[in-house]
Coordinates of C-alpha atoms in Angstrom, one line a residue:
M327 CA 5.9 -86.7 131.7
D328 CA 6.4 -90.3 132.9
Y329 CA 8.3 -91.7 135.8
E330 CA 11.0 -93.3 133.8
L331 CA 11.8 -89.9 132.3
W332 CA 12.0 -88.4 135.5
L333 CA 14.5 -91.1 136.7
E334 CA 16.6 -90.5 133.8
A335 CA 16.6 -86.6 134.5
K336 CA 17.6 -87.5 138.1
K337 CA 20.6 -89.7 136.9
L338 CA 21.9 -87.2 134.7
L339 CA 22.1 -84.5 137.2
D340 CA 23.5 -87.0 140.0
F341 CA 26.1 -88.1 137.4
Q342 CA 27.2 -84.6 137.0
I343 CA 27.3 -83.7 140.7
N344 CA 29.6 -87.0 141.2
N345 CA 31.7 -85.7 138.6
K346 CA 32.6 -82.5 140.5
K347 CA 35.0 -84.4 142.7
T348 CA 37.4 -84.7 139.5
N349 CA 36.3 -82.0 137.1
R350 CA 37.3 -78.4 137.8
Y351 CA 34.7 -77.3 135.3
Y352 CA 31.9 -78.1 138.0
N353 CA 33.4 -75.6 140.7
T354 CA 30.4 -73.4 140.4
L355 CA 27.8 -71.9 142.7
N356 CA 24.8 -74.3 142.0
F357 CA 27.0 -77.3 141.8
F358 CA 28.6 -76.7 145.4
Y359 CA 25.1 -76.7 146.5
F360 CA 24.1 -79.9 144.7
E361 CA 27.1 -81.5 146.1
S362 CA 26.3 -80.6 149.7
I363 CA 22.8 -81.9 149.5
L364 CA 23.2 -84.9 147.2
D365 CA 22.8 -87.6 150.1
K366 CA 19.4 -85.9 150.9
T367 CA 18.1 -86.5 147.4
K368 CA 17.0 -90.1 147.5
K369 CA 13.4 -89.6 148.1
V370 CA 13.2 -87.4 145.2
G371 CA 13.8 -90.5 142.8
T372 CA 10.9 -92.5 144.4
K373 CA 7.7 -93.2 142.5
T374 CA 5.5 -91.8 145.3
Y375 CA 7.3 -88.5 145.1
F376 CA 6.9 -88.3 141.5
K377 CA 3.2 -89.2 141.6
E378 CA 2.4 -86.8 144.5
K379 CA 4.2 -83.8 143.4
V380 CA 5.2 -83.8 139.8
H381 CA 3.1 -85.7 137.7
N382 CA 0.1 -83.8 138.7
N383 CA 1.5 -80.5 138.4
L384 CA 1.3 -79.8 142.2
F385 CA 4.9 -78.7 142.2
Y386 CA 3.8 -75.3 141.0
A387 CA 2.3 -74.8 144.6
L388 CA 5.4 -76.0 146.4
E389 CA 7.5 -72.9 146.1
K390 CA 9.8 -73.5 148.9
E391 CA 10.8 -77.1 147.6
F392 CA 10.7 -76.4 143.8
F393 CA 12.5 -73.1 144.2
F394 CA 14.5 -71.2 141.6
Y395 CA 16.2 -67.8 142.0
K396 CA 17.4 -65.3 139.3
Y397 CA 20.7 -63.2 139.6
T398 CA 23.0 -61.3 137.2
L399 CA 26.4 -62.1 136.0
P400 CA 28.6 -59.8 134.1
K401 CA 29.4 -60.0 130.5
D402 CA 31.8 -58.2 128.4
G403 CA 32.5 -54.4 129.3
I404 CA 29.7 -53.4 131.8
S405 CA 26.9 -55.5 130.3
L406 CA 25.0 -58.0 132.3
R407 CA 23.3 -61.4 131.7
R408 CA 20.5 -63.1 133.7
Y409 CA 21.4 -66.4 135.4
F410 CA 19.5 -69.2 137.4
F411 CA 19.9 -70.9 140.5
F412 CA 17.9 -74.0 140.8
G413 CA 16.9 -76.1 143.8
Y414 CA 17.5 -79.8 143.2
P415 CA 13.8 -80.9 142.5
M416 CA 13.3 -78.0 140.1
Q417 CA 16.6 -78.6 138.3
V418 CA 15.6 -82.5 138.0
F419 CA 12.2 -81.3 136.5
Y420 CA 13.9 -79.0 134.2
Y421 CA 16.2 -81.8 133.0
A422 CA 13.1 -84.2 132.5
V423 CA 11.5 -81.4 130.2
G424 CA 14.8 -81.1 128.2
I425 CA 15.4 -84.8 127.8
Y426 CA 11.8 -85.3 126.7
L427 CA 12.5 -82.9 124.0
L428 CA 15.6 -84.8 123.2
K429 CA 13.6 -87.9 122.8
V430 CA 10.9 -86.2 120.7
S431 CA 13.5 -84.7 118.5
Q432 CA 16.1 -87.3 118.1
Q433 CA 14.8 -88.8 114.9
F434 CA 14.4 -85.6 113.4
L435 CA 17.9 -84.7 114.1
T436 CA 19.1 -88.0 112.5
D437 CA 16.7 -87.5 109.5
Y438 CA 18.0 -83.9 108.7
S439 CA 21.7 -84.4 109.4
R440 CA 23.9 -83.5 106.5
K441 CA 27.5 -84.4 105.6
N442 CA 28.5 -80.9 105.3
H443 CA 26.9 -80.0 108.7
H444 CA 29.3 -80.4 111.6
C445 CA 27.5 -79.2 114.6
F446 CA 28.1 -79.6 118.4
Y447 CA 27.2 -78.4 121.8
G448 CA 28.5 -78.8 125.2
G449 CA 27.6 -82.6 125.5
N450 CA 26.3 -85.3 123.3
L451 CA 23.1 -86.6 125.1
K452 CA 21.0 -89.4 123.1
F453 CA 18.8 -92.1 124.0
E454 CA 19.9 -95.7 122.9
K455 CA 16.9 -98.4 123.6
D456 CA 14.9 -95.9 125.7
K457 CA 17.9 -95.2 128.1
L458 CA 19.7 -91.8 128.2
N459 CA 23.5 -92.4 127.3
I460 CA 25.1 -90.6 130.4
N461 CA 28.9 -90.5 130.6
S462 CA 31.8 -87.8 130.9
T463 CA 31.6 -87.3 127.1
S464 CA 27.8 -86.7 126.8
T465 CA 27.6 -84.3 129.7
T466 CA 30.5 -81.9 129.4
Y467 CA 31.8 -79.4 126.8
Y468 CA 35.2 -80.4 126.1
S469 CA 35.1 -83.4 123.7
S470 CA 32.5 -81.7 121.5
Y471 CA 34.3 -78.3 121.6
K472 CA 37.7 -80.0 120.8
K473 CA 35.9 -81.7 117.7
F474 CA 34.4 -78.5 116.6
K475 CA 37.7 -76.5 116.7
E476 CA 39.4 -79.7 114.8
K477 CA 36.8 -79.4 112.2
L478 CA 37.1 -75.6 111.7
D479 CA 40.9 -76.0 111.8
Q480 CA 40.7 -78.6 108.9
E481 CA 38.6 -76.4 106.9
I482 CA 40.7 -73.2 106.9
R483 CA 43.8 -75.3 106.0
K484 CA 42.2 -76.6 102.8
N485 CA 43.8 -74.9 99.7
A486 CA 40.5 -73.6 97.8
N487 CA 39.0 -70.5 96.8
R488 CA 36.9 -70.1 99.9
T489 CA 35.3 -67.6 102.2
I490 CA 34.2 -68.2 105.8
I491 CA 31.5 -66.2 107.5
K492 CA 31.6 -66.3 111.2
V493 CA 27.9 -65.3 112.2
D494 CA 27.6 -63.7 115.7
I495 CA 24.0 -63.8 117.3
Q496 CA 22.8 -61.0 119.6
N497 CA 22.2 -62.1 123.2
Y498 CA 21.4 -65.7 121.9
F499 CA 19.9 -67.5 125.0
D500 CA 17.7 -64.6 125.9
N501 CA 16.3 -64.4 122.3
I502 CA 15.6 -68.1 121.9
S503 CA 11.8 -68.5 121.6
M504 CA 10.6 -71.8 123.2
Y505 CA 7.2 -71.4 121.7
K506 CA 8.7 -71.1 118.1
L507 CA 10.9 -74.1 118.9
L508 CA 8.0 -76.3 120.3
T509 CA 5.6 -75.3 117.3
E510 CA 8.4 -76.0 114.8
M511 CA 9.0 -79.1 116.3
L512 CA 5.1 -80.0 116.3
D513 CA 5.4 -79.4 112.3
R514 CA 8.4 -81.2 111.7
V515 CA 8.4 -84.4 114.1
K516 CA 7.0 -87.4 112.4
F517 CA 3.5 -88.3 113.1
S518 CA 4.3 -91.6 114.4
N519 CA 6.6 -90.3 117.0
K520 CA 4.3 -87.4 118.1
Q521 CA 1.8 -90.2 118.7
L522 CA 4.4 -92.4 120.5
Y523 CA 5.5 -89.8 122.7
N524 CA 2.3 -87.8 123.2
F525 CA 3.7 -84.7 121.7
D526 CA 0.6 -82.6 120.7
K527 CA -0.7 -79.0 121.2
S528 CA -1.6 -79.5 124.7
T529 CA 1.9 -80.8 125.5
V530 CA 3.6 -77.8 123.7
D531 CA 1.2 -75.5 125.7
L532 CA 2.3 -77.2 129.0
I533 CA 6.1 -76.8 128.3
D534 CA 5.7 -73.3 126.9
F535 CA 3.8 -72.5 130.2
Y536 CA 6.8 -73.9 132.2
F537 CA 9.4 -72.0 130.4
K538 CA 7.2 -68.8 130.8
F539 CA 6.8 -69.5 134.5
L540 CA 10.5 -69.6 135.0
N541 CA 11.2 -66.5 133.0
E542 CA 8.3 -64.3 134.2
D543 CA 6.5 -64.5 130.9
R544 CA 9.2 -63.6 128.8
D545 CA 9.8 -66.3 125.9
C546 CA 13.6 -67.4 126.2
L547 CA 15.6 -70.1 127.6
P548 CA 17.2 -70.1 131.0
Q549 CA 21.0 -70.3 131.7
S550 CA 22.6 -71.8 134.8
D551 CA 25.7 -73.7 135.8
N552 CA 26.8 -76.6 133.6
N553 CA 23.2 -76.9 132.4
V554 CA 23.6 -79.6 129.5
V555 CA 20.1 -79.6 129.0
S556 CA 20.0 -75.8 128.1
S557 CA 23.1 -76.5 125.9
F558 CA 21.1 -79.2 124.0
I559 CA 18.2 -77.0 123.5
G560 CA 20.3 -74.1 122.3
Y561 CA 21.9 -76.7 119.8
L562 CA 18.4 -77.9 118.7
Y563 CA 17.1 -74.4 118.2
L564 CA 19.8 -73.6 115.7
T565 CA 19.6 -76.9 113.9
L566 CA 16.5 -75.2 112.5
G567 CA 18.8 -72.3 111.6
D568 CA 21.3 -74.6 109.8
L569 CA 18.2 -75.6 107.6
Y570 CA 17.5 -72.0 107.0
I571 CA 21.0 -71.3 106.0
E572 CA 20.9 -74.3 103.6
D573 CA 17.7 -73.1 101.9
S574 CA 19.4 -69.5 101.5
I575 CA 22.3 -71.0 99.9
N576 CA 20.4 -73.1 97.7
E577 CA 18.0 -70.1 96.7
L578 CA 21.2 -68.1 95.6
R579 CA 22.7 -71.4 93.9
R580 CA 19.5 -71.5 91.6
L581 CA 20.3 -67.9 90.7
S582 CA 23.9 -68.4 90.2
P583 CA 24.7 -72.0 88.9
N584 CA 28.1 -73.5 88.6
F585 CA 29.4 -70.7 90.8
L586 CA 29.3 -72.2 94.4
K587 CA 31.3 -75.4 94.8
E588 CA 30.3 -76.5 98.0
Y589 CA 29.6 -75.3 101.4
K590 CA 29.9 -76.3 105.0
I591 CA 28.2 -75.3 108.3
I592 CA 30.6 -75.8 111.4
R593 CA 28.9 -74.7 114.5
Y594 CA 29.2 -75.0 118.3
V595 CA 25.8 -74.0 119.8
D596 CA 25.5 -70.3 118.4
D597 CA 29.0 -70.0 117.1
I598 CA 28.4 -70.5 113.5
H599 CA 31.0 -70.7 110.7
V600 CA 29.7 -71.0 107.1
S601 CA 32.4 -72.0 104.7
L602 CA 31.9 -71.2 101.0
D603 CA 34.1 -72.9 98.3
F604 CA 33.6 -71.2 95.0
F605 CA 34.8 -72.7 91.6
S606 CA 38.0 -71.1 90.3
P607 CA 37.4 -68.0 88.3
K608 CA 36.6 -68.6 84.6
D609 CA 36.1 -64.9 83.9
D610 CA 38.0 -61.7 84.9
A611 CA 39.5 -62.2 88.4
K612 CA 37.9 -58.7 89.4
V613 CA 34.5 -59.7 87.9
H614 CA 34.8 -63.1 89.8
A615 CA 35.7 -61.4 93.1
A616 CA 32.7 -58.9 92.6
R617 CA 30.4 -61.9 92.0
E618 CA 31.7 -63.6 95.2
S619 CA 31.1 -60.4 97.3
K620 CA 27.7 -60.1 95.8
F621 CA 26.9 -63.8 96.7
I622 CA 28.1 -63.3 100.3
Y623 CA 26.3 -60.0 100.9
D624 CA 23.2 -61.3 99.5
L625 CA 23.5 -64.5 101.5
L626 CA 24.2 -62.7 104.7
N627 CA 20.9 -60.6 104.1
I628 CA 18.7 -63.5 103.3
I629 CA 20.0 -65.5 106.3
S630 CA 19.6 -62.5 108.4
D631 CA 16.0 -62.0 107.4
K632 CA 15.2 -65.8 108.0
F633 CA 16.7 -65.8 111.3
Y634 CA 14.7 -62.9 112.5
K635 CA 11.4 -63.8 110.9
N636 CA 11.5 -67.5 111.9
L637 CA 13.6 -67.7 114.9
N638 CA 13.6 -64.2 116.7
L639 CA 17.3 -64.0 116.1
R640 CA 19.4 -61.0 115.1
F641 CA 23.0 -60.8 114.0
N642 CA 25.2 -58.4 115.7
S643 CA 28.2 -56.2 114.5
K644 CA 30.9 -59.0 115.4
T645 CA 29.8 -61.0 112.4
E646 CA 32.9 -61.3 110.4
I647 CA 34.0 -62.3 106.7
F648 CA 37.3 -64.0 106.0
D649 CA 38.8 -64.4 102.8
L650 CA 41.2 -67.1 103.1
N651 CA 43.1 -66.2 100.0
K652 CA 44.2 -63.1 101.9
K653 CA 46.9 -64.0 104.4
K654 CA 45.9 -61.5 106.9
D655 CA 42.3 -62.9 107.0
F656 CA 43.7 -66.6 107.2
N657 CA 46.0 -65.7 110.1
L658 CA 43.4 -63.9 112.0
L659 CA 41.0 -66.9 111.6
K660 CA 43.5 -69.3 112.4
N661 CA 44.5 -67.4 115.6
L662 CA 41.0 -67.4 116.7
V663 CA 40.5 -71.1 116.2
E664 CA 44.0 -71.8 117.9
S665 CA 43.0 -69.6 120.9
S666 CA 40.8 -70.8 123.8
S667 CA 37.3 -69.4 124.1
A668 CA 36.5 -66.9 127.1
E669 CA 33.5 -69.3 127.8
Y670 CA 35.3 -72.6 128.5
P671 CA 38.1 -73.4 130.9
E672 CA 40.8 -75.1 128.8
P673 CA 44.5 -74.8 128.0
N674 CA 45.4 -73.3 124.7
T675 CA 45.7 -76.0 121.9
N676 CA 49.1 -74.7 120.5
T677 CA 51.2 -77.7 121.2
G678 CA 54.4 -76.0 119.8
T679 CA 55.0 -73.9 123.0
S680 CA 56.8 -75.3 125.7
I681 CA 55.7 -75.7 129.3
P682 CA 58.4 -72.9 130.5
D683 CA 57.3 -70.7 127.6
K684 CA 53.7 -70.9 128.5
G685 CA 54.2 -70.0 132.1
Q686 CA 56.4 -67.1 131.1
L687 CA 53.5 -65.8 128.9
I688 CA 51.2 -65.9 131.8
L689 CA 53.6 -63.9 133.8
D690 CA 54.1 -61.3 131.2
T691 CA 50.4 -61.1 130.6
L692 CA 49.8 -60.5 134.3
E693 CA 52.5 -57.6 134.1
R694 CA 50.6 -56.2 131.2
I695 CA 47.2 -56.4 132.9
K696 CA 48.6 -54.8 136.1
A697 CA 49.6 -51.6 134.0
L698 CA 46.1 -51.4 132.4
D699 CA 43.6 -48.4 133.2
L700 CA 40.6 -49.9 134.5
L701 CA 38.4 -47.5 132.4
N702 CA 40.3 -48.8 129.5
V703 CA 39.3 -52.2 130.4
I704 CA 35.6 -51.3 130.7
E705 CA 35.8 -49.9 127.3
G706 CA 37.6 -52.9 125.7
K707 CA 40.5 -50.8 124.8
H708 CA 43.4 -52.9 125.3
E709 CA 45.3 -55.4 123.1
I710 CA 46.3 -58.0 125.7
D711 CA 45.8 -61.7 124.4
L712 CA 44.1 -63.0 127.5
T713 CA 44.0 -66.5 126.1
Y714 CA 47.4 -67.1 127.3
L715 CA 45.8 -67.1 130.6
N716 CA 44.0 -70.3 130.2
D717 CA 47.1 -72.4 130.3
I718 CA 46.7 -72.2 133.9
Y719 CA 44.4 -75.2 133.4
D720 CA 47.3 -77.1 132.3
D721 CA 48.6 -79.0 135.6
K722 CA 52.1 -78.7 134.4
V723 CA 51.9 -75.1 133.7
R724 CA 50.5 -74.7 137.2
A725 CA 53.5 -76.7 138.6
F726 CA 56.0 -74.5 136.6
L727 CA 54.5 -71.4 138.3
Q728 CA 54.9 -73.1 141.9
S729 CA 58.6 -72.8 141.6
P730 CA 60.3 -70.4 144.3
Q731 CA 61.6 -68.3 141.6
N732 CA 58.3 -67.8 139.9
R733 CA 56.4 -67.6 143.3
I734 CA 58.5 -64.6 144.1
R735 CA 57.5 -63.0 140.7
L736 CA 53.9 -63.5 141.4
D737 CA 54.3 -62.0 144.8
A738 CA 55.8 -58.9 143.2
I739 CA 53.2 -58.7 140.4
F740 CA 50.3 -58.9 142.9
T741 CA 51.7 -56.3 145.0
D742 CA 49.9 -53.2 144.4
F743 CA 47.7 -54.8 142.0
N744 CA 44.1 -53.4 141.2
F745 CA 42.2 -56.4 141.8
D746 CA 39.1 -55.0 140.1
L747 CA 41.2 -55.7 136.7
F748 CA 40.1 -59.5 137.5
R749 CA 36.8 -58.7 135.7
L750 CA 39.0 -59.2 132.6
K751 CA 39.1 -63.0 132.9
T752 CA 38.0 -63.9 136.5
K753 CA 38.3 -67.7 136.8
P754 CA 41.9 -68.1 135.4
L755 CA 43.2 -64.9 137.2
I756 CA 41.8 -66.4 140.7
I757 CA 43.6 -69.8 139.9
I758 CA 46.8 -68.1 139.3
L759 CA 46.4 -65.8 142.4
A760 CA 45.9 -68.9 144.7
L761 CA 49.5 -69.8 143.7
S762 CA 50.8 -66.9 145.9
N763 CA 50.0 -67.0 149.7
S764 CA 50.6 -63.3 150.0
A765 CA 48.5 -62.3 147.1
T766 CA 45.7 -64.4 148.4
L767 CA 45.5 -62.7 151.8
K768 CA 45.6 -59.2 149.9
F769 CA 42.8 -60.3 147.6
E770 CA 40.6 -61.4 150.4
N771 CA 41.1 -58.0 152.3
F772 CA 40.2 -56.3 149.0
L773 CA 36.9 -58.3 148.6
E774 CA 36.2 -57.9 152.4
S775 CA 36.6 -54.2 152.2
K776 CA 33.9 -53.8 149.6
L777 CA 31.0 -51.7 151.2
H778 CA 28.3 -52.1 148.4
L779 CA 28.7 -55.1 145.9
T780 CA 28.2 -54.7 142.4
T781 CA 27.4 -57.4 140.0
F782 CA 30.9 -57.5 139.0
D783 CA 32.1 -57.6 142.7
R784 CA 29.6 -60.4 143.6
D785 CA 30.8 -62.4 140.5
I786 CA 34.5 -62.3 141.7
I787 CA 33.5 -63.1 145.2
I788 CA 31.2 -66.0 144.1
N789 CA 34.1 -67.5 141.8
Y790 CA 36.7 -67.1 144.3
L791 CA 34.7 -69.0 146.9
C792 CA 34.0 -71.6 144.3
Q793 CA 37.9 -72.1 143.7
N794 CA 38.8 -72.3 147.5
G795 CA 36.1 -74.5 148.4
F796 CA 33.9 -71.8 150.3
N797 CA 36.4 -71.5 153.1
N798 CA 36.2 -67.9 153.7
R799 CA 33.4 -67.2 156.3
R800 CA 33.6 -63.3 156.2
L801 CA 33.0 -63.3 152.5
I802 CA 30.0 -65.7 152.8
T803 CA 28.6 -63.5 155.4
K804 CA 29.1 -60.5 152.9
L805 CA 26.8 -62.5 150.6
Y806 CA 24.3 -63.1 153.2
S807 CA 23.6 -59.5 153.5
D808 CA 23.5 -58.9 149.6
S809 CA 20.2 -58.4 148.5
Q810 CA 20.4 -60.0 145.2
I811 CA 22.1 -63.3 146.4
K812 CA 21.1 -63.7 150.1
D813 CA 18.0 -65.9 149.2
I814 CA 20.3 -68.2 147.6
F815 CA 22.8 -68.4 150.3
N816 CA 20.0 -69.1 152.8
E817 CA 19.0 -72.1 150.7
I818 CA 22.8 -73.3 150.7
K819 CA 22.8 -72.8 154.3
A820 CA 19.3 -74.6 155.1
K821 CA 20.3 -77.6 152.8
K822 CA 16.8 -78.6 152.2
V823 CA 15.7 -80.7 149.4
V824 CA 12.3 -82.4 150.4
N825 CA 10.4 -80.1 152.6
N826 CA 7.3 -81.7 153.8
K827 CA 7.0 -79.3 156.9
L828 CA 6.7 -76.1 154.8
P829 CA 6.8 -76.8 151.2
G830 CA 5.5 -73.3 149.9
Y831 CA 1.8 -73.7 149.7
Y832 CA 0.8 -71.0 152.1
K833 CA 1.9 -72.3 155.5
I834 CA 0.3 -75.7 155.2
E835 CA 2.2 -79.0 155.6
F836 CA 2.5 -81.6 152.8
S837 CA 0.6 -84.0 154.8
K838 CA -2.7 -81.7 155.1
L839 CA -2.2 -80.6 151.3
K840 CA -1.8 -84.1 149.9
R841 CA -5.4 -84.9 150.2
F842 CA -5.8 -82.4 147.1
K843 CA -3.2 -84.2 144.9
N844 CA -5.6 -85.6 142.6
E845 CA -7.8 -82.5 142.0
I846 CA -6.8 -81.3 138.7
S847 CA -9.1 -78.3 138.6
L848 CA -7.7 -76.9 141.9
I849 CA -3.9 -77.6 141.0
E850 CA -4.8 -75.8 137.6
Q851 CA -5.9 -72.8 139.5
I852 CA -2.9 -72.9 141.6
R853 CA -0.5 -73.4 138.7
L854 CA -2.0 -70.3 136.8
R855 CA -2.2 -68.2 140.2
T856 CA 1.5 -68.8 140.9
H857 CA 2.5 -67.8 137.4
Y858 CA 0.5 -64.4 137.2
E859 CA 1.8 -63.6 140.8
R860 CA 5.2 -63.7 139.3
I861 CA 4.5 -61.4 136.6
N862 CA 2.7 -58.9 139.0
N863 CA -0.7 -59.2 137.1
Y864 CA -2.8 -59.2 140.4
S865 CA -6.1 -58.7 138.8
I866 CA -5.9 -62.2 137.1
S867 CA -4.2 -63.6 140.4
L868 CA -7.2 -62.6 142.4
N869 CA -9.6 -64.3 140.3
L870 CA -7.7 -67.5 140.5
L871 CA -7.2 -66.9 144.3
L872 CA -10.9 -66.9 144.8
N873 CA -11.6 -69.9 142.6
E874 CA -8.7 -71.7 144.6
I875 CA -10.3 -71.1 148.2
H876 CA -14.0 -71.5 146.6
L877 CA -13.0 -75.0 145.4
I878 CA -11.2 -76.1 148.5
C879 CA -14.4 -75.2 150.5
S880 CA -16.6 -77.1 148.1
L881 CA -14.2 -80.1 148.4
L882 CA -14.0 -79.9 152.2
E883 CA -18.0 -79.6 152.5
C884 CA -18.2 -82.5 149.7
K885 CA -20.5 -80.3 147.8
D886 CA -20.7 -79.7 143.8
I887 CA -19.0 -76.5 142.9
K888 CA -22.0 -75.7 140.6
G889 CA -24.5 -73.7 142.5
Y890 CA -22.1 -73.4 145.4
E891 CA -22.3 -69.6 146.2
V892 CA -20.6 -67.1 148.3
S893 CA -23.4 -67.6 151.0
D894 CA -22.5 -71.4 151.2
V895 CA -18.9 -70.5 151.8
R896 CA -19.8 -68.2 154.4
A897 CA -21.9 -70.4 156.2
F898 CA -19.3 -73.3 155.9
L899 CA -16.7 -71.1 157.4
T900 CA -18.7 -69.9 160.2
A901 CA -19.7 -73.4 161.1
E902 CA -16.2 -74.4 161.1
G903 CA -15.4 -71.7 163.7
V904 CA -13.2 -69.4 161.4
E905 CA -13.0 -66.0 162.9
N906 CA -15.6 -63.5 161.8
S907 CA -13.2 -61.0 160.5
Q908 CA -11.7 -63.5 158.2
V909 CA -15.1 -64.7 157.0
I910 CA -16.0 -61.2 156.2
K911 CA -12.6 -60.8 154.3
I912 CA -13.2 -64.0 152.3
A913 CA -16.9 -62.8 151.4
T914 CA -15.5 -59.4 150.5
L915 CA -13.1 -61.2 148.1
F916 CA -16.1 -62.6 146.3
D917 CA -17.4 -58.9 146.0
R918 CA -14.1 -57.7 144.7
R919 CA -14.0 -60.3 142.0
N920 CA -17.3 -59.0 140.8
N921 CA -15.6 -55.6 140.5
N922 CA -12.4 -56.8 139.0
P923 CA -12.1 -55.6 135.2
I924 CA -10.8 -59.2 134.6
S925 CA -14.3 -60.4 135.5
H926 CA -16.5 -57.5 134.9
S927 CA -16.2 -54.2 133.0
G928 CA -18.5 -52.5 135.2
S929 CA -21.4 -50.5 134.5
N930 CA -22.6 -47.0 133.5
I931 CA -22.9 -46.3 137.5
R932 CA -19.8 -48.0 138.6
I933 CA -16.4 -48.8 136.9
A934 CA -14.5 -51.9 137.8
S935 CA -11.2 -51.1 139.1
S936 CA -7.8 -53.2 138.8
I937 CA -6.3 -54.9 141.8
T938 CA -3.4 -53.3 143.4
K939 CA -0.4 -55.4 144.8
E940 CA -1.2 -54.4 148.5
E941 CA -5.0 -55.2 148.1
Y942 CA -4.2 -58.7 146.6
F943 CA -1.6 -59.8 149.1
G944 CA -4.1 -58.6 151.8
F945 CA -6.7 -60.9 150.3
K946 CA -4.1 -63.5 149.9
N947 CA -2.9 -63.3 153.7
S948 CA -6.6 -63.9 154.8
V949 CA -6.8 -66.9 152.4
D950 CA -3.5 -68.4 154.0
N951 CA -5.0 -67.9 157.4
V952 CA -8.4 -69.5 156.6
L953 CA -6.9 -72.5 154.7
G954 CA -4.4 -73.0 157.5
Y955 CA -7.2 -73.2 160.0
L956 CA -9.4 -75.4 158.1
L957 CA -6.8 -78.0 157.0
S958 CA -5.5 -78.2 160.7
K959 CA -9.0 -79.3 161.7
N960 CA -9.9 -81.7 158.8

């Protein structure tokens, strides 16, 4: 990574943060934090910061500055998904890695674009003359999502003998293999571009390690608030999928020539629609229909195999087939296209409905939600069209609902309302609720009365705070005491960006640590040690911990690590005035390494035993004490 790329990543994040003032889409937990600390981030953009903490990989050691936390969010029913909260420097680093992949893959995406592939994601990032094109269209979902829906709408309205397959992928972001993506790009990117951008096996290994470090050794893609880089990587991954779909179609075309007239892939990240336009039947209609069914059946099975084998992706039972010659299928797909996605805050696209009618549909929908049984909601057993609620994002609809008559009706609806039902469609329901003062008070009392927060309770509270500007201190205090989210709220409270006092490498100030900023071997031990700690592999962590203090002692004593033995370390520590108990503990660390199955299998007399968590952190505490003492002197 070079400094120019780091600056582009910072500009991208800062642009998004500044857009929060006018874009409701950014009313999220991570971006409230980013907005609150933006004036403290100038130093992160300096060349000195980049050279001292980023370029050399030392950031792996600075865990209190380059921090990130994982927490859970609810999905449909009672399922959960993992989500990330990033500190500012770590978010910039994540963006820098992602836009490096953008730069490497941009020519590939151009070379393999097809006239019948219409694919989008929540943004449109691209480089123009080595500068990242950053604007509201390139960084938010709405423009691209609108184009996707328009293209799909055009396709279903054509008069042709067509079928559209809507492919649904199971837990898409959790199953993206960064290693597969990187190795595929290594094979597909032009040799000249690989040389130009230093994209080789060692670079792939470093990027793969970074994502595994974030994901505790899982091979997947993190999701976080408004993460346009994750959206791009998700889009890039399925660009490979588009090519596998194309290969599968061509494979069947060779077996059945002059049967399929044309096809289109219309995709928004993992929302894939494959349109198949068949030639008009020349044989018996039933025979032709059977051939079409067989073609579609074979195609789905071939694609499913290719996606699983090459991309680690599985289709789920939500995959649907729409025969557009059938009125029922046509109307079903048309309604799906016209309705708003649960993922994106936007009004319905049906322009034929008046503002008063949209407002009444919202009120009617609220009445129906109020009558629901909560268990039926968890099971998904209701037939309420929740997309009507998305019209609350229309300023004119909100104004209509704020009339005295409609406020009275809202007050009545939210009287004796079970607010647990807000899990159905949390964000728009909270925005509607805010139009009623009495309902807002009841809602706050309901949330404050929660004794033990579940993931769903926590999500509702966070969404409410994001919409009201974090103005309820009692709810914020409740989150401070919640085990899953309290660390995040402590970071929000601290508002630290550059933390040179205690950046996270033991309890050592950065001014003392800075002398090692160019010691590649030492930084490599730290990088690996922090990773193996995170995945609870204490046997490997212990070896790396020993290497770490061994190297630091040799560097402080200005001696070559080769031939620098435990006796030399013991003598050095004693001469420096380290307490005898700590000297003994460090010497014992050498002995324990020699009886660690990662280093030695043992012998017929003694079998090496693995390192326990308690044992490891006992040694680490001694290393912390010794390094703190040594570096305070030297």
